[in-house]
XYZ file of C-alpha atoms in Angstrom:
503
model
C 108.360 105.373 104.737
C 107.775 104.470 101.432
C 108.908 105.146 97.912
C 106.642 105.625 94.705
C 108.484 102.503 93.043
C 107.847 100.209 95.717
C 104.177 101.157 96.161
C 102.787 100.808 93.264
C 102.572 97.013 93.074
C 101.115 97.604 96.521
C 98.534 99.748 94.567
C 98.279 97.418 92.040
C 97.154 94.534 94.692
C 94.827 96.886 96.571
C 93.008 97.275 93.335
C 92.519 93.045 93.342
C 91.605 92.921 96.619
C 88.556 95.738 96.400
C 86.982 93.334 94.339
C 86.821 90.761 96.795
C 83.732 92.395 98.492
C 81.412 92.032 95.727
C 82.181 88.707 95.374
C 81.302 87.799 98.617
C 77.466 89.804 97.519
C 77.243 87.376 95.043
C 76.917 84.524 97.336
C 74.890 86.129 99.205
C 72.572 84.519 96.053
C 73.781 81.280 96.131
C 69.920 80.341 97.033
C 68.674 80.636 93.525
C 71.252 78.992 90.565
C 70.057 81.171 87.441
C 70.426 84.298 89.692
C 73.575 82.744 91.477
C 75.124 82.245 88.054
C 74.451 85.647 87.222
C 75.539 87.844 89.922
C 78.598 85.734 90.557
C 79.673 86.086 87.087
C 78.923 90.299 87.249
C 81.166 90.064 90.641
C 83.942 88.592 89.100
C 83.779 90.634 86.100
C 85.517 92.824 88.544
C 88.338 90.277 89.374
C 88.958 89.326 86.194
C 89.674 92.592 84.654
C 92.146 93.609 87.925
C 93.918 90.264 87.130
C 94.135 90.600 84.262
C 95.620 94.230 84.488
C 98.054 93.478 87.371
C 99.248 90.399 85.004
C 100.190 92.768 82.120
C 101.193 95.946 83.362
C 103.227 94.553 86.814
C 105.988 93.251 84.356
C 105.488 96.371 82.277
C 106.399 98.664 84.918
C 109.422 96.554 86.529
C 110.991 96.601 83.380
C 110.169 99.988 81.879
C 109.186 102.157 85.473
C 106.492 103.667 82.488
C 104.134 104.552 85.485
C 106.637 105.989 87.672
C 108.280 108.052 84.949
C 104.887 109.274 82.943
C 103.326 110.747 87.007
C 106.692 111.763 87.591
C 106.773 113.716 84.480
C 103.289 115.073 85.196
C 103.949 116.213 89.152
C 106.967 118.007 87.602
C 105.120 119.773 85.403
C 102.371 120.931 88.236
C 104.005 124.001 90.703
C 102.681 122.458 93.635
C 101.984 123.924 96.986
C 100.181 122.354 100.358
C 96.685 122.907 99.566
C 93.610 122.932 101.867
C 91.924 120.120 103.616
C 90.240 117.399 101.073
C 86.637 117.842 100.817
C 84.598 115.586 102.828
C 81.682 114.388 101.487
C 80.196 111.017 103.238
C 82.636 111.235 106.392
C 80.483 114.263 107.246
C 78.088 111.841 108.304
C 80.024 108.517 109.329
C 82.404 110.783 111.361
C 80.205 111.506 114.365
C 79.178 108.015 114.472
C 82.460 106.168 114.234
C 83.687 108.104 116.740
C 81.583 107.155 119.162
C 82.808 103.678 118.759
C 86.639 103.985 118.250
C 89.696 106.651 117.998
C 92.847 106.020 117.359
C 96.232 107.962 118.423
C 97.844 109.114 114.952
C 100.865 109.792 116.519
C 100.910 106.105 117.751
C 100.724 105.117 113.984
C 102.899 107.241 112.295
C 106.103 106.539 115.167
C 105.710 102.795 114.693
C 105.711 103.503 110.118
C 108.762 105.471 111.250
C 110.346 102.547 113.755
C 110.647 105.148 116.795
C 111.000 103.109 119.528
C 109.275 104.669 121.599
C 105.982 103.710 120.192
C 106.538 100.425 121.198
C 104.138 100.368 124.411
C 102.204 103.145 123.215
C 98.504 102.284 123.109
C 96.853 102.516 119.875
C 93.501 103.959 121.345
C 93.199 107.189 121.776
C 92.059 107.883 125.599
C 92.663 111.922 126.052
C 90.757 113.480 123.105
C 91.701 117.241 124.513
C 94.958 118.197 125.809
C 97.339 120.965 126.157
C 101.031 121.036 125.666
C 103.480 123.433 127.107
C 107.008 123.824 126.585
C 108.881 125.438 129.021
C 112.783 125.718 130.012
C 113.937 124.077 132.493
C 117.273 123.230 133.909
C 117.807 119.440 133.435
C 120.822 116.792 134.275
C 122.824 115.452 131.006
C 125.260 112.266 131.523
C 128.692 113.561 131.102
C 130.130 116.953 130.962
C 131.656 116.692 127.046
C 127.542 116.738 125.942
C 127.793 120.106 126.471
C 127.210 122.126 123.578
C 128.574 125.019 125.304
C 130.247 125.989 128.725
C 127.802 129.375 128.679
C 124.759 126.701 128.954
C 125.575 123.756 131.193
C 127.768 123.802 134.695
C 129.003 121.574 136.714
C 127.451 120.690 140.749
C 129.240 118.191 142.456
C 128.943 115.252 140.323
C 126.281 116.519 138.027
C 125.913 118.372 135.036
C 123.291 120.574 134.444
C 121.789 122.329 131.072
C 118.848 124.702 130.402
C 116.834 122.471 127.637
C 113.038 123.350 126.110
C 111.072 120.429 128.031
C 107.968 119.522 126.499
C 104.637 119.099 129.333
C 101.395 117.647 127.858
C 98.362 118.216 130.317
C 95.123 116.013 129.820
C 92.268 117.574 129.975
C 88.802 115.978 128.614
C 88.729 112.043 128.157
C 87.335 110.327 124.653
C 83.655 109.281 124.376
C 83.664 106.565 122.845
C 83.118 102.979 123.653
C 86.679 101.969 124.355
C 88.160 105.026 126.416
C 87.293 103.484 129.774
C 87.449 99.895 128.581
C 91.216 99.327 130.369
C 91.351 96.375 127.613
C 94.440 95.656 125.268
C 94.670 96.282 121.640
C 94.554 92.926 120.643
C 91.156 92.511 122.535
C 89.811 95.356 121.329
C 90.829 95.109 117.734
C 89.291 91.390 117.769
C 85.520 93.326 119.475
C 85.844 95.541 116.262
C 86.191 92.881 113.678
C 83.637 90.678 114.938
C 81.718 94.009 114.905
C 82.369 95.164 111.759
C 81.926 91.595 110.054
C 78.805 91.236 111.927
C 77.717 95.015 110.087
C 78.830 94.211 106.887
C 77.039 90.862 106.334
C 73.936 91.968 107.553
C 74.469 94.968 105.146
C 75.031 92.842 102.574
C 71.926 90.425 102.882
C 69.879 93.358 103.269
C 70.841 95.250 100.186
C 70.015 91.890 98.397
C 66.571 91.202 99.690
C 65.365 94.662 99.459
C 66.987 94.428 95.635
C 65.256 91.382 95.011
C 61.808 92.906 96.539
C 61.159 96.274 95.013
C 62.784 95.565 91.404
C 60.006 92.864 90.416
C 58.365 92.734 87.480
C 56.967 95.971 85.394
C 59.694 98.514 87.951
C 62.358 95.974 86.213
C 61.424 95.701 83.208
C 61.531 99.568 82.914
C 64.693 99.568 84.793
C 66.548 96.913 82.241
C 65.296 98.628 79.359
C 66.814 102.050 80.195
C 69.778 100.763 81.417
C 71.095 98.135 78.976
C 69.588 100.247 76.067
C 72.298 101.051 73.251
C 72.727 103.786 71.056
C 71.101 103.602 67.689
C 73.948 102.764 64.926
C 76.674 104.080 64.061
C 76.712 105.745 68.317
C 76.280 101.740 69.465
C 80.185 101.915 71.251
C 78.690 105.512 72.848
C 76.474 103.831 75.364
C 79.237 101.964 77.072
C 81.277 104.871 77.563
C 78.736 106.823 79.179
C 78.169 103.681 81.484
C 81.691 104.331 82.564
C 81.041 108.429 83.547
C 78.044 107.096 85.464
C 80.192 104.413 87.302
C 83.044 106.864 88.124
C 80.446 109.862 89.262
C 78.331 107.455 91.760
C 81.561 105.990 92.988
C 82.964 109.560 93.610
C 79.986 110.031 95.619
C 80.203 106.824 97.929
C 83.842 107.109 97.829
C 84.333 103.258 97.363
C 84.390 101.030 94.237
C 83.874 98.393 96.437
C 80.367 100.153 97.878
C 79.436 100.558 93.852
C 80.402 96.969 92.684
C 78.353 95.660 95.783
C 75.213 97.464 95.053
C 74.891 96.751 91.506
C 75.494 92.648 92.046
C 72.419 91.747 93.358
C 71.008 93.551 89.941
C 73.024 91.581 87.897
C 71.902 88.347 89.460
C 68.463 89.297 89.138
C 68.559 90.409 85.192
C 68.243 94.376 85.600
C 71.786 94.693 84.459
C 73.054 92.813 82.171
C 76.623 91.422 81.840
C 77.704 93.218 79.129
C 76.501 96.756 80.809
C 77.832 96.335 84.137
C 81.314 95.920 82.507
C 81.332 99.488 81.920
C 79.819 100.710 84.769
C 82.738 98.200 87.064
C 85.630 100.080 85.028
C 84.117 103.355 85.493
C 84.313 102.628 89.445
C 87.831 102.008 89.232
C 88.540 105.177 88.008
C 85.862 107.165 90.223
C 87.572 105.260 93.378
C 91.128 106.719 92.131
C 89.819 110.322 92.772
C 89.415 109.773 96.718
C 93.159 109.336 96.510
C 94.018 111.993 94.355
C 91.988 114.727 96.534
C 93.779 113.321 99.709
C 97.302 113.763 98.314
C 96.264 117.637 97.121
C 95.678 118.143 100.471
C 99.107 116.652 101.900
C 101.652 118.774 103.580
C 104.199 120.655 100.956
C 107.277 117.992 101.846
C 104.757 115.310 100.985
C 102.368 116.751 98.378
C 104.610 115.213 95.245
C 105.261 112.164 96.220
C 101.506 111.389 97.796
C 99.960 112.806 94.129
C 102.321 111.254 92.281
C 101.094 107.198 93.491
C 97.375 108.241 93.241
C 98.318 109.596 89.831
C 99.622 105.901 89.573
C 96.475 104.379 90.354
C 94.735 106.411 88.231
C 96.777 105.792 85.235
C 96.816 102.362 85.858
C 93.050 101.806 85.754
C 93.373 103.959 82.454
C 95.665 101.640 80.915
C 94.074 98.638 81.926
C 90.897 100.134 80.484
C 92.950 100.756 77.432
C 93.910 97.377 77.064
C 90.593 95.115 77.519
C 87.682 97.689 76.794
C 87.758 99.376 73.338
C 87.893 96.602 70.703
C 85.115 93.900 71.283
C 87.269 90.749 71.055
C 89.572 92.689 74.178
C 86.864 91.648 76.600
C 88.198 88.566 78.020
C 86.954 89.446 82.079
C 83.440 89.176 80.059
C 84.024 85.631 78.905
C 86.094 84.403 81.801
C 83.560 85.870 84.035
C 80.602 83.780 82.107
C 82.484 80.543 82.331
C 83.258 80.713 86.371
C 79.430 81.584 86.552
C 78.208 78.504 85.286
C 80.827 76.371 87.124
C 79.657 77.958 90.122
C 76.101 77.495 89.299
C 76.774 73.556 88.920
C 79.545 73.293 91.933
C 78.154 75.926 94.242
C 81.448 75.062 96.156
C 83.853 76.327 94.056
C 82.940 79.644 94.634
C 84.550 79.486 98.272
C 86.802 77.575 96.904
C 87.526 80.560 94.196
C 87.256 82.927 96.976
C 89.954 80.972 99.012
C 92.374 80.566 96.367
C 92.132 84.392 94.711
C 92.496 86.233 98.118
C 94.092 84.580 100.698
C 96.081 81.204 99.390
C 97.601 82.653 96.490
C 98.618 86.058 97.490
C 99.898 84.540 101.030
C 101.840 82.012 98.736
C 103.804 84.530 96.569
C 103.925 86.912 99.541
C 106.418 84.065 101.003
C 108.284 83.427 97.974
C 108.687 87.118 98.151
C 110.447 87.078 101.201
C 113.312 84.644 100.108
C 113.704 86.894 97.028
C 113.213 88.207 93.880
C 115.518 84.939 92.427
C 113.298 82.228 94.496
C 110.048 83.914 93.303
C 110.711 84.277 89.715
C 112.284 80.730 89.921
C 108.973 79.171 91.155
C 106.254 81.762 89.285
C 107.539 81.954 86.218
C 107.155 78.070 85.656
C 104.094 78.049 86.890
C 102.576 80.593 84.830
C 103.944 79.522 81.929
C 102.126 76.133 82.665
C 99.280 78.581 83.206
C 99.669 79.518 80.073
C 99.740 76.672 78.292
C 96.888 75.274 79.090
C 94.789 78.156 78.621
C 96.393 78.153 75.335
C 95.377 74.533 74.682
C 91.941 74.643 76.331
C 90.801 77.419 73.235
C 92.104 75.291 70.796
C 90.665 72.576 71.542
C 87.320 74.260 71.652
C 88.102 76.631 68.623
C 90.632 74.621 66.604
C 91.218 70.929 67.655
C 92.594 69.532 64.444
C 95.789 71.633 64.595
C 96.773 69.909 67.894
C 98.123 66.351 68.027
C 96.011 63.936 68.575
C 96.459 63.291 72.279
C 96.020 66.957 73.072
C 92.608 67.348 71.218
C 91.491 66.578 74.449
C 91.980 66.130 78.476
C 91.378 62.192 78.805
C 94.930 61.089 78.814
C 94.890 62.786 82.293
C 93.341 61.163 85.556
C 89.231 62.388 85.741
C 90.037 64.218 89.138
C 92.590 66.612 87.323
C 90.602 67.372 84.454
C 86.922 67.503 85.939
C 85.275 68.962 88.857
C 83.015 65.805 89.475
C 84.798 63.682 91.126
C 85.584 66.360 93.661
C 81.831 67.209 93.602
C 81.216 63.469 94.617
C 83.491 64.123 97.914
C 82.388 67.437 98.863
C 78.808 66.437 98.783
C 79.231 63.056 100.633
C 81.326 65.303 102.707
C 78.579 67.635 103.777
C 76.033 65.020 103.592
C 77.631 63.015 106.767
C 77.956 66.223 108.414
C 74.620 66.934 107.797
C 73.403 63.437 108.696
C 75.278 63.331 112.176
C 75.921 66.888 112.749
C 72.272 68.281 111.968
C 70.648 65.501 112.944
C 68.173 67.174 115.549
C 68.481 70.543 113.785
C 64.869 71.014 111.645
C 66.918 73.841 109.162
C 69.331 71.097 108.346
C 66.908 69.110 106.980
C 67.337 69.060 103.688
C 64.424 67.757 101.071
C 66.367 65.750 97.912
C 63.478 65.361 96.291
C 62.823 69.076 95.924
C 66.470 69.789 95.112
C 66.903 67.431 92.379
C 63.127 68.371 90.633
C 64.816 71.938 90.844
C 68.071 70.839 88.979
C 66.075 69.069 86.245
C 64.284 72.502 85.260
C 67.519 73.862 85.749
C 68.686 75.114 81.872
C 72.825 74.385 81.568
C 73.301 76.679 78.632
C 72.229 80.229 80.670
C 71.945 83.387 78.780
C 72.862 85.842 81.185
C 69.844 88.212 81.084
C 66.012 89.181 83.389
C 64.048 85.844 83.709
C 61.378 88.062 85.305
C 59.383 87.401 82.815
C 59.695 83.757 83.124
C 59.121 83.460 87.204
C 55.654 85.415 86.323
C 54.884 82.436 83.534
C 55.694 80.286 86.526
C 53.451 81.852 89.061
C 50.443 81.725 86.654
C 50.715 77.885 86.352
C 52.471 78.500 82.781
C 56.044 77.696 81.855
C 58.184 79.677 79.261
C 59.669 77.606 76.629
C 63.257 76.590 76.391
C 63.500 78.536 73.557
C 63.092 81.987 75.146
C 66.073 81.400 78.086
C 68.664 81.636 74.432
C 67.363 84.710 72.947
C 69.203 87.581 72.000
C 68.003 90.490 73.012
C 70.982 93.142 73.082
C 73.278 94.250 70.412
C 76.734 92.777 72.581
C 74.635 89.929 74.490
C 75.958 86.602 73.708
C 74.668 83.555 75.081
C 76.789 81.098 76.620
């Protein structure tokens, strides 16, 4: 249905949108702004660096195919031939369970990839899980007489003609089990009961894993935990311990079988101070790869017509983790995701909004936006994108030197005041959203005791509230708290790793 060229930008995009599920962990944090600021800047860590990737290697490989032709070079080189079944590691356990809930016809699936149009009115749910098909010949009526492939097998009765063809009899013999089989409900219906289900699963999943996080790793068991896992190499291995974060990353994600599982569970440490920024770098690119090798052992086990063509795009996602890796992991001053990712954490600690707002944009606005340009054509979309993101650009561009390097700019570009406040600052917007929610809250909630919100309390827990964050465990600090003592400033700014920086 599809060819390698054409889906490995879709590869390319499902690597951005994996990371959307541990960004939606971090709010699950929002509660608390030091931890907020942390785990939402360890989430994105994880958008950044695909961004950044699909950015720099999407124009890459439309111009030079380098992905394409280095896998195709590689599948060449393999003498392949249809292997076994992939090994299944944690669908021998989900299996049983999901299918008691749902099954779905195959068949169904792959005649509507393929257009056949008699899939059409086919139900996607599979009803009859055991069945038995017969072919037998039979002697059947065909329109005219010229369809006759020869006079020894078709005559003529009357007005009729008649052939002997190999008719094909399916018997049903033992219905599903799960929930839907008997349901007599449409697939739309039942496709809506399974996403309300499946949200419904996931976000309680999710605010589990961070409350039972947040409750066993407390004090001395995180301590110990931080220390072994942020520890470095003595010198001249320091570069060694990062690496080996990576191996651990793409092992435990091997075992889950899902970056996105991975990403998700180490968050919540993040936000809490086990992990530090710096460390779960590492350990987010080493999930990338370990989710490429799911792929990889599903395309050995494709059919022989299919085997080259299904290794050769997981081969593509593979490399192209690798070469993003390549590009913003070895050399210190590469690691832009860790910077960017720092800088949307504290606006996200002071505008709690934006992080929807972030959310909005990155998944759903902007891809929906170029996915429309798309459709008018390659000339449209270039014609609009390309001034954009040279705009982009630019004032990224501007922006560092003006924080690095003012002097070298002219004079009205040292800085942003020449522009109105609301495109240059994220307070006068702040000012709306809150008054926004604030008359919602006042007539909305009115009667509602959870919507009652105390100002007081808020704005005493702003003032302690530091604005220059170093991202690491302030354990240590909520203990000083809960003995009626309070850490000095002085101790939230202190470096305590050999790649911490504090922001």
């Amino acid at each position: 249905v599809l060819t390698v060229q054409s889906a490995i930008p879709i590869i390319m995009g499902a690597n951005i949108g994996t990371s959307v599920t541990n960004t939606i962990v971090a709010l699950m944090q929002a509660g608390d702004r030091n931890e907020f600021r942390r785990a939402f800047a360890g989430a994105t860590i994880h958008d950044f660096f695909n961004w950044l990737a699909v950015f720099v290697l999407l124009p890459i490989e439309v111009i030079s195919g380098y992905l394409y032709h280095l896998t195709n070079a590689i599948v060449e080189s393999f003498h392949l031939e249809s292997g076994e079944d992939a090994p299944e590691l944690l669908k021998v356990i989900t299996d049983p369970f999901t299918k008691l809930i749902i099954e779905l016809d195959k068949s169904v699936i792959n005649a509507i990839a393929t257009n056949d149009e008699s899939a059409k009115n086919k139900s996607l749910v599979k009803i009859w899980c055991v069945t038995e098909t017969n072919v037998t010949l039979q002697n059947v009526t065909i329109p005219p007489s010229e369809n006759c492939t020869s006079p020894d097998h078709c005559w003529a009765e009357g007005n009729l003609t008649w052939t002997i063809k190999n008719v094909t009899e399916t018997e049903n013999i033992s219905k599903c089990r799960h929930l839907f089989a008997n349901a007599n409900l449409p697939d739309l219906a039942v496709g809506l009961i399974l996403l309300a289900l499946s949200l419904l699963v996931l976000c309680s999943c999710l605010v589990m894993i961070v409350k039972l996080l947040n409750s066993v790793l407390k004090g001395q068991v995180a301590s110990v935990i931080k220390k072994i896992i942020n520890t470095d190499f003595p010198f001249p291995f320091t570069w060694l311990a990062g690496y080996l974060a990576m191996l651990a990353g793409a092992g435990m994600t091997f075992v889950v079988q899902s970056s996105s599982v991975f990403t998700s569970a180490i968050t919540p440490l993040v936000g809490i101070g086990v992990i530090s920024i710096e460390r779960s770098y590492p350990l987010t690119l080493g999930a990338n790869i370990g989710t490429t090798t799911t792929a990889i052992l599903a395309a050995l086990a494709s059919p022989g017509s299919t085997l080259k063509y299904s290794l050769q795009i997981a081969l593509c996602h593979f490399f192209f983790n690798i070469s993003g890796i390549i590009l913003f992991y070895p050399l210190p001053f590469t690691r832009l995701p860790i910077r960017m990712c720092k800088t949307l954490g504290n606006i996200t600690a002071q505008y709690r909004w934006f992080a929807i707002f972030y959310l909005l944009v990155c998944f759903f606005l902007l891809p929906l936006f170029v996915f429309g340009l798309s459709l008018a054509g390659w000339p449209v979309l270039l014609g609009v994108c390309l001034p954009l993101f040279a705009l982009f650009i630019a004032v990224i561009v501007i922006n560092v030197m003006q924080s690095k390097r003012p002097h070298s700019l002219p004079e009205k570009l040292q800085n942003w005041d020449f522009l109105p406040i609301w495109m240059h600052s994220l307070e006068p917007w702040d000012n709306i959203i809150m008054s926004s929610v604030s008359f919602c809250g006042k007539h909305c909630c009115g009667f509602c005791k959870c919507c009652k919100v105390n100002v007081e309390q808020e704005g005493a827990k702003d003032k302690q509230l530091k604005t220059m964050e170093v991202y690491e465990n302030t354990i240590a600090m909520a203990d000083d708290e809960r003995g009626g003592r309070r850490a000095p400033a002085a101790a939230c700014v202190e470096k305590t790793g050999t790649n911490n920086t504090a922001l």
